[in-house]
Coordinates of C-alpha atoms and ligand atoms in Angstrom, one line a residue:
X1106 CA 77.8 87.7 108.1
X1107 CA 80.6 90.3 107.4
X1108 CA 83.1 88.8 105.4
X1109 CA 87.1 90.2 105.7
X1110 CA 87.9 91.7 101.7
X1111 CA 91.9 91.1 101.7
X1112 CA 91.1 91.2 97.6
X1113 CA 94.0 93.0 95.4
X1114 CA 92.7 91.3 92.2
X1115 CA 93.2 93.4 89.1
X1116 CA 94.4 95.8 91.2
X1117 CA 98.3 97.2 88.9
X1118 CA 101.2 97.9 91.7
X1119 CA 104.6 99.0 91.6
X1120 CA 107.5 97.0 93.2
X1121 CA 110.6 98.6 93.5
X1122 CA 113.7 96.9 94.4
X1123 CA 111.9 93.2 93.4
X1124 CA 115.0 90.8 91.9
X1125 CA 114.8 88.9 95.6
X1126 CA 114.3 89.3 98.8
X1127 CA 111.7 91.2 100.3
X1128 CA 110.5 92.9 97.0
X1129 CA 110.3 89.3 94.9
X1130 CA 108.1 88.1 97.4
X1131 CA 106.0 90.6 97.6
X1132 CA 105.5 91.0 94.3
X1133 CA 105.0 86.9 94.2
X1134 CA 102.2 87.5 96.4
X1135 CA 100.6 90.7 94.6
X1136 CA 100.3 88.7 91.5
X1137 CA 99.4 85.4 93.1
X1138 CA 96.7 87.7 94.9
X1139 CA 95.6 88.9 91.0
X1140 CA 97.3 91.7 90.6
X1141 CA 99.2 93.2 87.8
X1142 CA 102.8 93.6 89.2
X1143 CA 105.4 96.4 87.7
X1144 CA 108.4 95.6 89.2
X1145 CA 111.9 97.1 88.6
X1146 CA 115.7 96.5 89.9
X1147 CA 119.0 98.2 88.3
X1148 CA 120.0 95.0 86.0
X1149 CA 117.0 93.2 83.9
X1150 CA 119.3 90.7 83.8
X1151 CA 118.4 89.9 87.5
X1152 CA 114.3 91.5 87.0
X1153 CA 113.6 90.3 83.7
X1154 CA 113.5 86.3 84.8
X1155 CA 111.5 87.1 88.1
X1156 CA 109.2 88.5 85.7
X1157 CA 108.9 85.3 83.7
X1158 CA 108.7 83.2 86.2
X1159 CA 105.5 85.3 87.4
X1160 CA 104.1 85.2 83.8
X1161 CA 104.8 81.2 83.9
X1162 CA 103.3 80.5 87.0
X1163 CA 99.4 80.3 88.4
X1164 CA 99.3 83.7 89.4
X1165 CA 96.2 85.7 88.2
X1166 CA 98.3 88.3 87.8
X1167 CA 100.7 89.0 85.1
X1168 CA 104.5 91.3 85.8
X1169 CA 106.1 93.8 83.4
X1170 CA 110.1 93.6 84.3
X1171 CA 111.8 97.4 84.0
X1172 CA 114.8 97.9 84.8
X1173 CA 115.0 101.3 86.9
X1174 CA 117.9 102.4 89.6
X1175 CA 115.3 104.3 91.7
X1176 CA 117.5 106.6 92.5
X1177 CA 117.6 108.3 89.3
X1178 CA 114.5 109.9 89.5
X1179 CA 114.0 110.0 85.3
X1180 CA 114.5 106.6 85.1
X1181 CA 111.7 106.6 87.9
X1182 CA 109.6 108.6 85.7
X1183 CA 110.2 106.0 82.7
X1184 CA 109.1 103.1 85.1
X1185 CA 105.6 104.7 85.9
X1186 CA 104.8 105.8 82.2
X1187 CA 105.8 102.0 81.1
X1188 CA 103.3 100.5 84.0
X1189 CA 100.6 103.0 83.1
X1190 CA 101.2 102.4 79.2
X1191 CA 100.8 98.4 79.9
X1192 CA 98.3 98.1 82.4
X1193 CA 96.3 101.6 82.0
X1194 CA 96.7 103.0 85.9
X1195 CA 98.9 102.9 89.0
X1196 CA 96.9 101.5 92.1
X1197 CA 99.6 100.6 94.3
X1198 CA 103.5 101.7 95.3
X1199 CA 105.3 99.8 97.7
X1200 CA 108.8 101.9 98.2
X1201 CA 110.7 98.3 99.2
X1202 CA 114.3 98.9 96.9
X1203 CA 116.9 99.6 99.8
X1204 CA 120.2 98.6 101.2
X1205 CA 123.2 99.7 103.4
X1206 CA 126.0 98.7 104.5
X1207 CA 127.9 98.4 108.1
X1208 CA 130.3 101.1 109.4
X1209 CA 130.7 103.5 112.3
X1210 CA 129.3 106.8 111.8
X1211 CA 132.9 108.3 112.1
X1212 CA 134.3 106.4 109.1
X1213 CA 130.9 107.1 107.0
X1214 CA 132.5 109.7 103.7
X1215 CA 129.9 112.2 102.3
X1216 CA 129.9 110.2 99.8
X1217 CA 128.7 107.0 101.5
X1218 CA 126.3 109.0 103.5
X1219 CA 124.7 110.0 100.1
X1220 CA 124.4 107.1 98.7
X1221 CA 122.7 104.9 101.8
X1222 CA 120.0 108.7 102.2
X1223 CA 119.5 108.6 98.4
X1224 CA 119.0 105.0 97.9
X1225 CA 117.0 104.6 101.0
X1226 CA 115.1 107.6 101.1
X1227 CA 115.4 110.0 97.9
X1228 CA 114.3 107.0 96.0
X1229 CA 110.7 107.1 98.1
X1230 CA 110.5 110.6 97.3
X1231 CA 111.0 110.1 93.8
X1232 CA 108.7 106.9 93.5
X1233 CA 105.6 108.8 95.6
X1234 CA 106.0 111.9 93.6
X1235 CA 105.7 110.5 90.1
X1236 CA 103.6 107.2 91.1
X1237 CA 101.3 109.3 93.8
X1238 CA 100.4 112.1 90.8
X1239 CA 99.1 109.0 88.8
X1240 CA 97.6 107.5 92.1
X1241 CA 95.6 111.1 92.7
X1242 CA 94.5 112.0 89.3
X1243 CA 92.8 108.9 89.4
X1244 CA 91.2 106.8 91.8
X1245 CA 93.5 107.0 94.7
X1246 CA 95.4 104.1 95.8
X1247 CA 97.6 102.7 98.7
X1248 CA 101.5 103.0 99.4
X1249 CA 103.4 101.3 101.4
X1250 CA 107.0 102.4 102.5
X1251 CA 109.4 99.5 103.8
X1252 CA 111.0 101.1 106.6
X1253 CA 113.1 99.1 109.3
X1254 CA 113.2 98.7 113.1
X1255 CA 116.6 100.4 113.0
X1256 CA 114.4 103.3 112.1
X1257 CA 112.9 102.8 115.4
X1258 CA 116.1 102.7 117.7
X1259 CA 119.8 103.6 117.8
X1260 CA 121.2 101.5 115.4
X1261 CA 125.1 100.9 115.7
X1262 CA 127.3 100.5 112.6
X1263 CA 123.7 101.9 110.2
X1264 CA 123.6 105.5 111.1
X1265 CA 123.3 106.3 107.6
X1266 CA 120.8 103.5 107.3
X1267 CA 118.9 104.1 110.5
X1268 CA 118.1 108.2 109.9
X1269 CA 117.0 107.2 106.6
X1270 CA 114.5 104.8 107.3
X1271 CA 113.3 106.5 110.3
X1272 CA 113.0 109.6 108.0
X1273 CA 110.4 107.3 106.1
X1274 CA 108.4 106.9 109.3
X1275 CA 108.0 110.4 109.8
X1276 CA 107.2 110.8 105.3
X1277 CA 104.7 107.8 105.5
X1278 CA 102.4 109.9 108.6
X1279 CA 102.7 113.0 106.5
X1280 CA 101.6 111.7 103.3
X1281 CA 98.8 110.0 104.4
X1282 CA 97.8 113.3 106.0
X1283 CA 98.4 115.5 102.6
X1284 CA 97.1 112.8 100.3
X1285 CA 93.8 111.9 102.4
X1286 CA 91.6 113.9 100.6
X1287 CA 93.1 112.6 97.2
X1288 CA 92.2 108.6 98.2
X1289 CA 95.5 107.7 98.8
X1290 CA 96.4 105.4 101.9
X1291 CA 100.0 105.8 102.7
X1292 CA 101.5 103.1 105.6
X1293 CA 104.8 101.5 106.3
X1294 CA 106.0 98.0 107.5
X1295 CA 109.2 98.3 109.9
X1296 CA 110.6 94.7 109.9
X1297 CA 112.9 93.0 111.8
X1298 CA 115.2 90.6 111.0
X1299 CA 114.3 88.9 107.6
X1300 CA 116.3 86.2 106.0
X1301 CA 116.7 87.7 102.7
X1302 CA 119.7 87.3 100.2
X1303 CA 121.1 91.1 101.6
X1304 CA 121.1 89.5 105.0
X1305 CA 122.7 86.4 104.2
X1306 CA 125.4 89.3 102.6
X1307 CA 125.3 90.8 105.4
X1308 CA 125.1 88.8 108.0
X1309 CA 126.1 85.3 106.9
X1310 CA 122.5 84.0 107.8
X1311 CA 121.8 81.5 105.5
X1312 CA 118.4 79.9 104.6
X1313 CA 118.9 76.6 106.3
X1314 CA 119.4 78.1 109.3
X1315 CA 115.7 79.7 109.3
X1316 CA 112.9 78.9 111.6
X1317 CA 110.0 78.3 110.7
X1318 CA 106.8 80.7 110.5
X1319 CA 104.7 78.6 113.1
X1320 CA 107.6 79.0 115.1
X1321 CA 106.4 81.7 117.9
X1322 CA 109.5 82.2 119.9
X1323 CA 111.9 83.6 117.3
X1324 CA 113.7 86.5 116.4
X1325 CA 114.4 86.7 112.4
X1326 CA 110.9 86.6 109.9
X1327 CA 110.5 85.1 106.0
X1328 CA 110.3 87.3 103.2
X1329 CA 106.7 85.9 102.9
X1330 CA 105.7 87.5 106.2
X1331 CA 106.8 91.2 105.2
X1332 CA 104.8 90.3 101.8
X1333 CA 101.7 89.2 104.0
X1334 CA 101.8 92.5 106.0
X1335 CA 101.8 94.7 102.6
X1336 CA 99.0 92.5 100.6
X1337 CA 97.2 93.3 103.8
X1338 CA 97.7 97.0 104.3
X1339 CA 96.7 97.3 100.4
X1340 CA 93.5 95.6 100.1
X1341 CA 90.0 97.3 101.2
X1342 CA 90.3 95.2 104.6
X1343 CA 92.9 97.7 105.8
X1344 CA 91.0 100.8 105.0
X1345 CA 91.0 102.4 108.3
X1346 CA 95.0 102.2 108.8
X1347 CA 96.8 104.9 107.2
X1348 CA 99.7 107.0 108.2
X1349 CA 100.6 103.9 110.3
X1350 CA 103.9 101.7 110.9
X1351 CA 103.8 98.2 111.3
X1352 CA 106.3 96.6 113.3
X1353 CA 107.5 92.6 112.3
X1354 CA 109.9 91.7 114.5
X1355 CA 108.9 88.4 116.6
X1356 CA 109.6 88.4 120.0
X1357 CA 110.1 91.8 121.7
X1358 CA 112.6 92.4 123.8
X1359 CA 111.9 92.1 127.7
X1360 CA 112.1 95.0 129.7
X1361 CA 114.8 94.0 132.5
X1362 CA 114.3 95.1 136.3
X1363 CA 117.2 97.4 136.4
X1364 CA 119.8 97.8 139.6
X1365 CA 121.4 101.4 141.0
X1366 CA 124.4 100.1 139.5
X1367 CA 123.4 99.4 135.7
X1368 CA 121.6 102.8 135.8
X1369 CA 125.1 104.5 137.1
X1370 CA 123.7 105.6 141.0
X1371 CA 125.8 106.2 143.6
X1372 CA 123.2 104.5 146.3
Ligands
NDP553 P1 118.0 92.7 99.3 O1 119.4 93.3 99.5 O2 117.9 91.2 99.5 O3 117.3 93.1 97.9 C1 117.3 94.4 97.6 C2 116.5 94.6 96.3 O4 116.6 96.0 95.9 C3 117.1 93.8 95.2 O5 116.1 93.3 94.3 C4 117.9 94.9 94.4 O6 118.0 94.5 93.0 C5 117.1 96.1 94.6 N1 117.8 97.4 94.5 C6 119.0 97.7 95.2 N2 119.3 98.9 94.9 C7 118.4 99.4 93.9 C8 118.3 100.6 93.2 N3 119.2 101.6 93.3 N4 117.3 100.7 92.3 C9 116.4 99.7 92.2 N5 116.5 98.5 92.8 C10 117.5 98.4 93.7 O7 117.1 93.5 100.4 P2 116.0 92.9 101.4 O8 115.0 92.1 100.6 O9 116.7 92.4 102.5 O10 115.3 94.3 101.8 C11 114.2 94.9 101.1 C12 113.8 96.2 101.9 O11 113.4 95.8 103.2 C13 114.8 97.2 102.0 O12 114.3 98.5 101.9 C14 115.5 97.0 103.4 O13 116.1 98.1 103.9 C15 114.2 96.6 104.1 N6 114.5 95.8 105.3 C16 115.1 94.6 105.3 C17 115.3 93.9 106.4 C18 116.0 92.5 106.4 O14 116.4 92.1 107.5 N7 116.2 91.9 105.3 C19 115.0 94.4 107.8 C20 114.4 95.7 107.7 C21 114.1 96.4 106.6 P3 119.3 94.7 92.1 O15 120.5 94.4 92.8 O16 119.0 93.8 91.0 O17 119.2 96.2 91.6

């Protein structure tokens, strides 16, 4: 009988943007899974003790703390030199370190525009350069690129935000295409809503208010389900998905019978 491999054990991945949310948990899983976890935020203040309590718990797999603003693409280039000088190679990259914040495009400065493209995107760039080159002159490897589905739509008030991470769509296809040859998998996870501390920022959606996963009819995920979509689309039981995006979202949105009048026709 054929038997599903979701394995990632000794398996060494990168977590960018891994001090909470998204990234933590994903990183959580990756080691709980067996991996070796390099994982990096700006302060090591806020990494260092996510790190520990990886290294403290059951988790087969133990997590180097670097503190890295992915944006600065040689502090990038210390982060992938530290995880290959500790755990010898580079099998994984998930590109999860991102953030926005709300405005109309008109009152977006150059400045803000910057930040929310470099943060968002420029970072992947920087990460899949410099972890990919490891990733290709070895044994290949898998990415995975956290986009959003407000890279998938018009999103109001994340302009910045939403060109960005559908930018990453468009990279992710690409990159699976030009790295093929080399081994390397390259896929990205589009989530919905996810109760994460940035939400909670964001949005004032706090954890009590959350759902939970048996839940069907719902509309806002757990950081856990993100990280179950990524240990997925990294193992050897995803190796026929690449240049894909993976949507998490919950319930879709029904398609509505529209009249003459809500399409503007003078009938
Ligand atoms: P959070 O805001 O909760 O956490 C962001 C993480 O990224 C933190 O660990 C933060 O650490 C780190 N980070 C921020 N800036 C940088 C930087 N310049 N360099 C390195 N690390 C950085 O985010 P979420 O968990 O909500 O989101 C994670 C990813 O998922 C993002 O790419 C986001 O766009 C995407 N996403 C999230 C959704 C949601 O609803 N939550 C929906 C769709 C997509 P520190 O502050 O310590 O540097």
């Amino acid at each position: 009988m054929h038997e599903p491999d979701f394995g990632v054990a000794g398996e060494t991945a990168i977590v960018t943007g891994a001090s909470r949310g998204i990234g933590r948990s994903i990183a959580e899983t990756l080691a709980a899974g067996g991996a070796n976890v390099a994982i990096c935020s700006r302060s090591m203040d806020r990494i260092g003790p996510v790190a520990d309590a990886i290294d403290e718990s059951e988790a087969d797999g133990s997590a180097l703390a670097v503190e890295c603003d992915v944006r600065d693409r040689d502090a990038v280039e210390d982060l992938v030199d530290e995880t290959v000088e500790a755990f010898g190679d580079i099998d994984v990259l998930v590109n999860n370190a991102g953030g926005e914040f709300v405005a109309p495009f008109e009152d977006i400065s150059q400045n803000g525009w910057e930040t929310i493209l470099d943060l968002n995107l420029t970072s992947v760039v920087h990460c899949s350069h410099l972890a990919g080159a490891v990733m290709r002159e070895g044994d290949g490897g898998a990415i995975v690129n956290l986009s959003s589905v407000n890279g998938q739509h018009a999103a109001p008030g994340e302009s910045h935000y939403g060109a960005a991470k559908a930018a990453i769509i468009r990279l992710t296809e690409t990159l699976a295409v030009e790295w093929a040859g080399d081994g390397v998998r390259v896929n990205c996870v589009a989530p919905g809503l996810i109760q994460t501390p940035g939400v909670a920022e964001t949005y004032g959606i706090g954890d009590e208010a959350m759902p939970p996963r048996e839940e069907a009819d719902r509309r806002i995920g757990h950081p856990e389900e993100v990280a179950d979509i990524v240990r997925f689309l990294v193992s050897p039981a995803a190796s026929l998905i690449n240049g894909e995006t993976i949507t998490a979202k919950g319930v879709p949105p029904a398609g509505n019978a529209m009249s003459s009048d809500d399409l503007g026709l003078d009938t």
